[in-house]
PDB file of C-alpha atoms in Angstrom:
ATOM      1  CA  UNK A  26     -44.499  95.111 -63.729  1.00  0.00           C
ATOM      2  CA  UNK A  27     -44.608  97.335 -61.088  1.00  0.00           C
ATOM      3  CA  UNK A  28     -42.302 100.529 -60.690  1.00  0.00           C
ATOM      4  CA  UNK A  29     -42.310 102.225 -57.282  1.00  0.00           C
ATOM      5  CA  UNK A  30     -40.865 105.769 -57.909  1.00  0.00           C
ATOM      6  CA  UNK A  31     -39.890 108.008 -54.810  1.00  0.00           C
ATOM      7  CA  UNK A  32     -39.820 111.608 -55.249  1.00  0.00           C
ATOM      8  CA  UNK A  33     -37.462 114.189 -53.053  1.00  0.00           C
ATOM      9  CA  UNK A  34     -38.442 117.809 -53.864  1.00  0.00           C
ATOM     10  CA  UNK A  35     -38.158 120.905 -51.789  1.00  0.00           C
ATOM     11  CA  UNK A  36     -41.502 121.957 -51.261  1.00  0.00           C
ATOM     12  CA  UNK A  37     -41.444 125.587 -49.327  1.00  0.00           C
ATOM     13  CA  UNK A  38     -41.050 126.645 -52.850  1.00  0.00           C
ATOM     14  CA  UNK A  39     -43.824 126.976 -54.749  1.00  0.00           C
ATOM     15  CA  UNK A  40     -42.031 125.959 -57.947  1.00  0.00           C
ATOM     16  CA  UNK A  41     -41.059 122.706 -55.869  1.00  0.00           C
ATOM     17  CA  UNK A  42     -44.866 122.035 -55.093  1.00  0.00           C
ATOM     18  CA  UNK A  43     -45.890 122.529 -58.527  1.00  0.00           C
ATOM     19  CA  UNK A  44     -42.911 119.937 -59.592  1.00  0.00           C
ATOM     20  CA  UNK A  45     -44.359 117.411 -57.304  1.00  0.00           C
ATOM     21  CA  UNK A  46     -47.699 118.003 -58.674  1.00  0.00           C
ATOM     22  CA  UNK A  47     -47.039 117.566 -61.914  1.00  0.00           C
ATOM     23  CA  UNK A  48     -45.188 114.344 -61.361  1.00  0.00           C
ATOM     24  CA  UNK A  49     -48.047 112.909 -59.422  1.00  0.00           C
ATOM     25  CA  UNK A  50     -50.267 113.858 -62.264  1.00  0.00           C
ATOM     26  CA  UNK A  51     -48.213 111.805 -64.551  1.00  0.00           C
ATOM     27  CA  UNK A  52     -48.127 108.563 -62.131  1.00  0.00           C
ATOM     28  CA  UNK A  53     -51.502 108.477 -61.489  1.00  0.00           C
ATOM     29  CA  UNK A  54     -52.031 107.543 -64.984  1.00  0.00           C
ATOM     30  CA  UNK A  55     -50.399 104.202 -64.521  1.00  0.00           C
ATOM     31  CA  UNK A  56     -51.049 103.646 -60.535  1.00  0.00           C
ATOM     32  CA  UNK A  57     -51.765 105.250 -57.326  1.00  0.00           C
ATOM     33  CA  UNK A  58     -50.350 107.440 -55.146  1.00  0.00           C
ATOM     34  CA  UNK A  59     -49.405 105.696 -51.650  1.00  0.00           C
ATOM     35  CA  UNK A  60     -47.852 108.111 -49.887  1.00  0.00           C
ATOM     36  CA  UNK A  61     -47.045 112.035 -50.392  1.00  0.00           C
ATOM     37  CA  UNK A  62     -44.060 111.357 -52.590  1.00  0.00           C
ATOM     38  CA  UNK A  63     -44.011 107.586 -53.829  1.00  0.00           C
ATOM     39  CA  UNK A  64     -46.429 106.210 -55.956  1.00  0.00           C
ATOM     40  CA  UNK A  65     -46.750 102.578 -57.490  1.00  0.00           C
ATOM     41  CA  UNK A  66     -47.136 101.918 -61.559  1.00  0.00           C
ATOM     42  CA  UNK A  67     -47.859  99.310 -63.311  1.00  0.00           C
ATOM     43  CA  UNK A  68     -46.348  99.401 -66.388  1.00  0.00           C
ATOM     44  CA  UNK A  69     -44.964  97.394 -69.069  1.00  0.00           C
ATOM     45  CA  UNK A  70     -40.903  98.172 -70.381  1.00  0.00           C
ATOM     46  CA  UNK A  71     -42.515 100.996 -73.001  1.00  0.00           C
ATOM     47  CA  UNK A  72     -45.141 102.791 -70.624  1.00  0.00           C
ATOM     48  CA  UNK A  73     -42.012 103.141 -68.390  1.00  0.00           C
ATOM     49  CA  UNK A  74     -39.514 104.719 -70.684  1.00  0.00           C
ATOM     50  CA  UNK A  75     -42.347 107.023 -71.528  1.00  0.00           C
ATOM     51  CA  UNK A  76     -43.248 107.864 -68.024  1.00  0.00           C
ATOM     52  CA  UNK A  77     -39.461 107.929 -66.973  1.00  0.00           C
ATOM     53  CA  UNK A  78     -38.963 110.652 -70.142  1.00  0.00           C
ATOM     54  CA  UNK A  79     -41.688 112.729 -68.511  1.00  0.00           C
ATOM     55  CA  UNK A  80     -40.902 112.849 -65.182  1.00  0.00           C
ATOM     56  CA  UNK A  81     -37.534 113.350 -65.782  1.00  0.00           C
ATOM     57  CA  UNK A  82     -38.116 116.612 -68.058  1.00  0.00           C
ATOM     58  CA  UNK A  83     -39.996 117.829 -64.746  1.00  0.00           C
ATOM     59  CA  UNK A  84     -37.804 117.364 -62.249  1.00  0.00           C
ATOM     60  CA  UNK A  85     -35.120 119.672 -61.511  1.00  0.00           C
ATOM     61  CA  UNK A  86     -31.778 117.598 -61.262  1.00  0.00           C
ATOM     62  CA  UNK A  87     -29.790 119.606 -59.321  1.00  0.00           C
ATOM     63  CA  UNK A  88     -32.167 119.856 -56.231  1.00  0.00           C
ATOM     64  CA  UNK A  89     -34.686 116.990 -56.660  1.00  0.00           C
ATOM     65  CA  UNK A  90     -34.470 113.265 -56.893  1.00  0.00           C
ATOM     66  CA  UNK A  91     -36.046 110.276 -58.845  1.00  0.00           C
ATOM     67  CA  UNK A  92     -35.898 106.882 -57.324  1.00  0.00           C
ATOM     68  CA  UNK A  93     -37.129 104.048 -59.521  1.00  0.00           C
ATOM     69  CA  UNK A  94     -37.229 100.285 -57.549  1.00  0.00           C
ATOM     70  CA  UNK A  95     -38.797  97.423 -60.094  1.00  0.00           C
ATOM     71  CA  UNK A  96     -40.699  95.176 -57.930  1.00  0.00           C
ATOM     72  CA  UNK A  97     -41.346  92.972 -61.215  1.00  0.00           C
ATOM     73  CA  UNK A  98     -44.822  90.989 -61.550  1.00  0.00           C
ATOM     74  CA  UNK A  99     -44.413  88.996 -58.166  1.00  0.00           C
ATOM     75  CA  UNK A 100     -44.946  92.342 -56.331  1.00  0.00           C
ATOM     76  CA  UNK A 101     -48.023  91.957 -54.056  1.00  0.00           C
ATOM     77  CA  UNK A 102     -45.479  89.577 -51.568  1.00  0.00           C
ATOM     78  CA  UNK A 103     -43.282  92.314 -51.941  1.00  0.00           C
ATOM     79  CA  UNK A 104     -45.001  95.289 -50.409  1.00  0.00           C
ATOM     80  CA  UNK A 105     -46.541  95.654 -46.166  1.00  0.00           C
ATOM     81  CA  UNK A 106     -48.408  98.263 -45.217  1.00  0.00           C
ATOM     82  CA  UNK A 107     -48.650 100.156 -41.541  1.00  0.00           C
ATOM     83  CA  UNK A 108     -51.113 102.677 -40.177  1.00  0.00           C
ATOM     84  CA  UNK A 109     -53.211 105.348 -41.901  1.00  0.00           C
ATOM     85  CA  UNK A 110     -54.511 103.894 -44.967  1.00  0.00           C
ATOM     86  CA  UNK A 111     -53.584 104.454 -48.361  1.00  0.00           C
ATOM     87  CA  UNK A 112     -55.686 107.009 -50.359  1.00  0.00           C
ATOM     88  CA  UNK A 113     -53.912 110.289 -50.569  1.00  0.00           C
ATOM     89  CA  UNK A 114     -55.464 113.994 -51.510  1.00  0.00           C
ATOM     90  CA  UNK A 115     -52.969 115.513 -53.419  1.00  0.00           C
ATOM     91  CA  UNK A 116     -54.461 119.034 -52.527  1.00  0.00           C
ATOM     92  CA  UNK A 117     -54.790 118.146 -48.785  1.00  0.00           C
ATOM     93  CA  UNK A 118     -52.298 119.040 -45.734  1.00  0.00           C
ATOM     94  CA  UNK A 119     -48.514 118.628 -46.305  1.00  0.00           C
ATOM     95  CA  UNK A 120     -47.557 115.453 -45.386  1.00  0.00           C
ATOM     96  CA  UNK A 121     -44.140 113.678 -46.108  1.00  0.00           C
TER      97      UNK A 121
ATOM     98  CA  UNK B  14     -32.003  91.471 -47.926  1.00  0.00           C
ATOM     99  CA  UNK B  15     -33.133  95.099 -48.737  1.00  0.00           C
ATOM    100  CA  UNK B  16     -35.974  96.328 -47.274  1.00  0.00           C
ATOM    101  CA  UNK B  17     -36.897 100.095 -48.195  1.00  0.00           C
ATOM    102  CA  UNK B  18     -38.634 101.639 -46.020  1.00  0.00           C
ATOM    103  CA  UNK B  19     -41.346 104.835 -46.996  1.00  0.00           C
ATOM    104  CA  UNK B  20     -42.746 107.112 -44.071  1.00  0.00           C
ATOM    105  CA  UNK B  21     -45.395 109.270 -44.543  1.00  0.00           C
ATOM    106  CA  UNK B  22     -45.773 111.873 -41.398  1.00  0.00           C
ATOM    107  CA  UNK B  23     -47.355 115.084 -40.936  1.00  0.00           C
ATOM    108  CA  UNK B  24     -44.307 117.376 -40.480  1.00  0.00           C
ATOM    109  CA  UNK B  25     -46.473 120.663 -40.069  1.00  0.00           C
ATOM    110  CA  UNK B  26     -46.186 120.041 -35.978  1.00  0.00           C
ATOM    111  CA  UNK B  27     -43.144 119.909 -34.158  1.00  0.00           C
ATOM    112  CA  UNK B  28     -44.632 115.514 -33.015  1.00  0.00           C
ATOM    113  CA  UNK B  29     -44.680 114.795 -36.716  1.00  0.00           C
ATOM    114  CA  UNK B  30     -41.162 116.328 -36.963  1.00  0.00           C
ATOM    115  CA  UNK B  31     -39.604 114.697 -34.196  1.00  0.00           C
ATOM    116  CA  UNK B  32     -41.384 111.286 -34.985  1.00  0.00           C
ATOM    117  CA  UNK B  33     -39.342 111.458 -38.653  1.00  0.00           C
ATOM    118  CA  UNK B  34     -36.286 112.174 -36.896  1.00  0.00           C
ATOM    119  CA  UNK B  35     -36.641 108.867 -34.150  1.00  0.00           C
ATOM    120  CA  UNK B  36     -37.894 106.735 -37.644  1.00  0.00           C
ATOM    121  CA  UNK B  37     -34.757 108.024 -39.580  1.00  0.00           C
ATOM    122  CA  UNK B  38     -32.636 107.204 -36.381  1.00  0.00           C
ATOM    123  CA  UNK B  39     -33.267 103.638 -36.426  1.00  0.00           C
ATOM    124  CA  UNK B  40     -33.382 102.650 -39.717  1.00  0.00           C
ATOM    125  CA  UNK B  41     -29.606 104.550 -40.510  1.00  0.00           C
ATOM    126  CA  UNK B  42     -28.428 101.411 -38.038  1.00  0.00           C
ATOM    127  CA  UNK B  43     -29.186  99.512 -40.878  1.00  0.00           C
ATOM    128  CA  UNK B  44     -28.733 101.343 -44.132  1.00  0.00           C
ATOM    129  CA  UNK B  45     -29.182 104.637 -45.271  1.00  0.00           C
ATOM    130  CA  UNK B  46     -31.491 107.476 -46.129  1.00  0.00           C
ATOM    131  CA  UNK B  47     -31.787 108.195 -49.497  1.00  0.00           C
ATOM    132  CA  UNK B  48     -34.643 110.479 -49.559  1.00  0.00           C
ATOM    133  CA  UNK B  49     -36.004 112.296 -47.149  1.00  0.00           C
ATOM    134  CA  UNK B  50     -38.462 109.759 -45.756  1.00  0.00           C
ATOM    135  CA  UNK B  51     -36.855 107.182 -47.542  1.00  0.00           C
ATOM    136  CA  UNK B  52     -34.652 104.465 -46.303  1.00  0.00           C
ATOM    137  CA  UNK B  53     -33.024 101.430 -47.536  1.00  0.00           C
ATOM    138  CA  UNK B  54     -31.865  99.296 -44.835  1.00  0.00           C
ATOM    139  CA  UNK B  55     -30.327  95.765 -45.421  1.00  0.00           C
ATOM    140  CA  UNK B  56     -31.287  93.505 -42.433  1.00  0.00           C
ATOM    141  CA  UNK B  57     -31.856  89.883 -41.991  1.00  0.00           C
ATOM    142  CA  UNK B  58     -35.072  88.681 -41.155  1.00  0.00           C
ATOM    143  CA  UNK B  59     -34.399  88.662 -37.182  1.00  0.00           C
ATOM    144  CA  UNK B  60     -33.431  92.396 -37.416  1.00  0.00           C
ATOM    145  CA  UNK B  61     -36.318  93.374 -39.808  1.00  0.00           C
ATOM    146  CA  UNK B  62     -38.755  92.414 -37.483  1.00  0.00           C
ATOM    147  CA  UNK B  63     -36.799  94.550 -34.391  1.00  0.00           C
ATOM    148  CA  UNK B  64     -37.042  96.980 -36.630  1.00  0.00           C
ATOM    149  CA  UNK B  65     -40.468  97.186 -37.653  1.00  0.00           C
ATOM    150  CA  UNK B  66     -41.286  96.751 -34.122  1.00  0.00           C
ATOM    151  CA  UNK B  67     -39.295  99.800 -33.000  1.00  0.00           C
ATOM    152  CA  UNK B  68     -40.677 101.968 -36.022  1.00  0.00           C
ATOM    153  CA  UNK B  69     -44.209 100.975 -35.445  1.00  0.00           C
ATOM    154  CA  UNK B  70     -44.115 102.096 -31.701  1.00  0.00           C
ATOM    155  CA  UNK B  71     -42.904 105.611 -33.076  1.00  0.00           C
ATOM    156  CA  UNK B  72     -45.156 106.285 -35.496  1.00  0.00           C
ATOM    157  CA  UNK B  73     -48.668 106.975 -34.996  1.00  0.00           C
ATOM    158  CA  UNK B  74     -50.963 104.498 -36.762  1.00  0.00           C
ATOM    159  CA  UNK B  75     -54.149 107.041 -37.176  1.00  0.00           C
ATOM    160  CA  UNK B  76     -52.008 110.090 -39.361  1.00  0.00           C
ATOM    161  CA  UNK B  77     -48.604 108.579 -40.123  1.00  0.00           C
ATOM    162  CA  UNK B  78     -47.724 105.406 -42.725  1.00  0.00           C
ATOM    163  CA  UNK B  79     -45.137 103.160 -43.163  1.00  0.00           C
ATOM    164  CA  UNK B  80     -44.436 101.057 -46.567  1.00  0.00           C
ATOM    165  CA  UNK B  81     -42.067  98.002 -46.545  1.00  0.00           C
ATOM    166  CA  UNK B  82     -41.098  96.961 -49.945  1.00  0.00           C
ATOM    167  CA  UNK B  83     -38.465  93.831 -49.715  1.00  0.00           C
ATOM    168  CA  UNK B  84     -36.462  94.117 -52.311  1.00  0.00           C
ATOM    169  CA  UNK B  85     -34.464  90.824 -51.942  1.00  0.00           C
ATOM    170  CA  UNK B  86     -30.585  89.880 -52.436  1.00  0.00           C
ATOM    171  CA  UNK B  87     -30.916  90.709 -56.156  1.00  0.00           C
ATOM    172  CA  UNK B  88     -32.002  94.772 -54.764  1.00  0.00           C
ATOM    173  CA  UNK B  89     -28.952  96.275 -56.767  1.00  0.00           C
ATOM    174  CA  UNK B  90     -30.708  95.454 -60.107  1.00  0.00           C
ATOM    175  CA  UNK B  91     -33.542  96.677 -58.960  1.00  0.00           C
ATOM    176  CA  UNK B  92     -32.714 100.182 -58.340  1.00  0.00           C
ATOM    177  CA  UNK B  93     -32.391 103.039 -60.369  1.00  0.00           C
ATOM    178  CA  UNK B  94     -31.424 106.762 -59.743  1.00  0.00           C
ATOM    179  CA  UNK B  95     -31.874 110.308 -61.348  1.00  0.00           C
ATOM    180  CA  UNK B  96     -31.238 113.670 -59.977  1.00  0.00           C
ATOM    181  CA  UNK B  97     -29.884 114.986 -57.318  1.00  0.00           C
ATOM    182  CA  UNK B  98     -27.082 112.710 -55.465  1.00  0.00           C
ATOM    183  CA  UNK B  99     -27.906 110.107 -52.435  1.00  0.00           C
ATOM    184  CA  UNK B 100     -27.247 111.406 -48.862  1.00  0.00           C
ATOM    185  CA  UNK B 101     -29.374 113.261 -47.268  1.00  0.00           C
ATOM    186  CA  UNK B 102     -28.614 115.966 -44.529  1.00  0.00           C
ATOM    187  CA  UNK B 103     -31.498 115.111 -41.927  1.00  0.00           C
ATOM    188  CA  UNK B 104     -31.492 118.815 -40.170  1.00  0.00           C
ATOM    189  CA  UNK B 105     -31.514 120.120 -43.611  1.00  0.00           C
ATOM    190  CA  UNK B 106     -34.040 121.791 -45.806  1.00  0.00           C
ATOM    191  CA  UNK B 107     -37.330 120.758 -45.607  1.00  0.00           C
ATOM    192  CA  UNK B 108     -37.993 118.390 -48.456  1.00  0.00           C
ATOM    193  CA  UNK B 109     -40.390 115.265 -49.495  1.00  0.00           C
TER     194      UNK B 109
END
């Protein structure tokens, strides 16, 4: 199935950008990164708790926030795409 | 039906700044902002396609993205949350 997970950090910390980093580091193992902060997995129920028990031992609850949406099997008729392409680098400019 | 809407813009210069704020401003008509460049909107499919075409004449197609992910009438099983609360002050902190 596929997970899209959204990711709100403060970033003009850099404790924030190394949060974000880290996260990204852990979706990228199961999918890609589509824009700065959201990033599609595939991953079956198991992969998913695991990745979900990761991320959220990263995050910082009281300043950042986790979004999961489960776009299920079906999801390529789920998803449209608009303007610069998708392929991000993680250590490029600051984009949001 | 929920549509969520992702926005990836440069907000570095004041034109990526001020194009967030004019893509935030229409899709609140229809939903809300739970991220910062993050928006769930619930629209039929006439007003979906205003939409888009609004947001696609702000943005600009050669540094800036837009994701659609339609999330159906089903969308509240399909979300999940973890961290800081929904509701996002848009002349707030800058986060992604």
């Amino acid at each position: 199935m596929l997970v899209l997970i959204t990711y709100d950090v403060n970033v003009t910390t850099d404790l924030g950008k190394s949060r974000l980093r880290r996260v990204a580091k852990q979706c990228v193992n199961y999918g890609q990164r589509v824009q700065n902060s959201v990033f599609e997995c595939l991953v079956d129920p198991t992969q998913f708790a695991e990745l979900k028990h990761r991320l959220e031992s990263i995050v910082d609850p009281n300043t950042d926030s986790l979004r999961y949406y489960f776009l299920g099997s079906n999801w390529k008729n789920r998803v449209e795409h608009f303007g610069a392409k998708v392929g991000y680098d993680p250590e490029g400019v600051l984009m949001l």
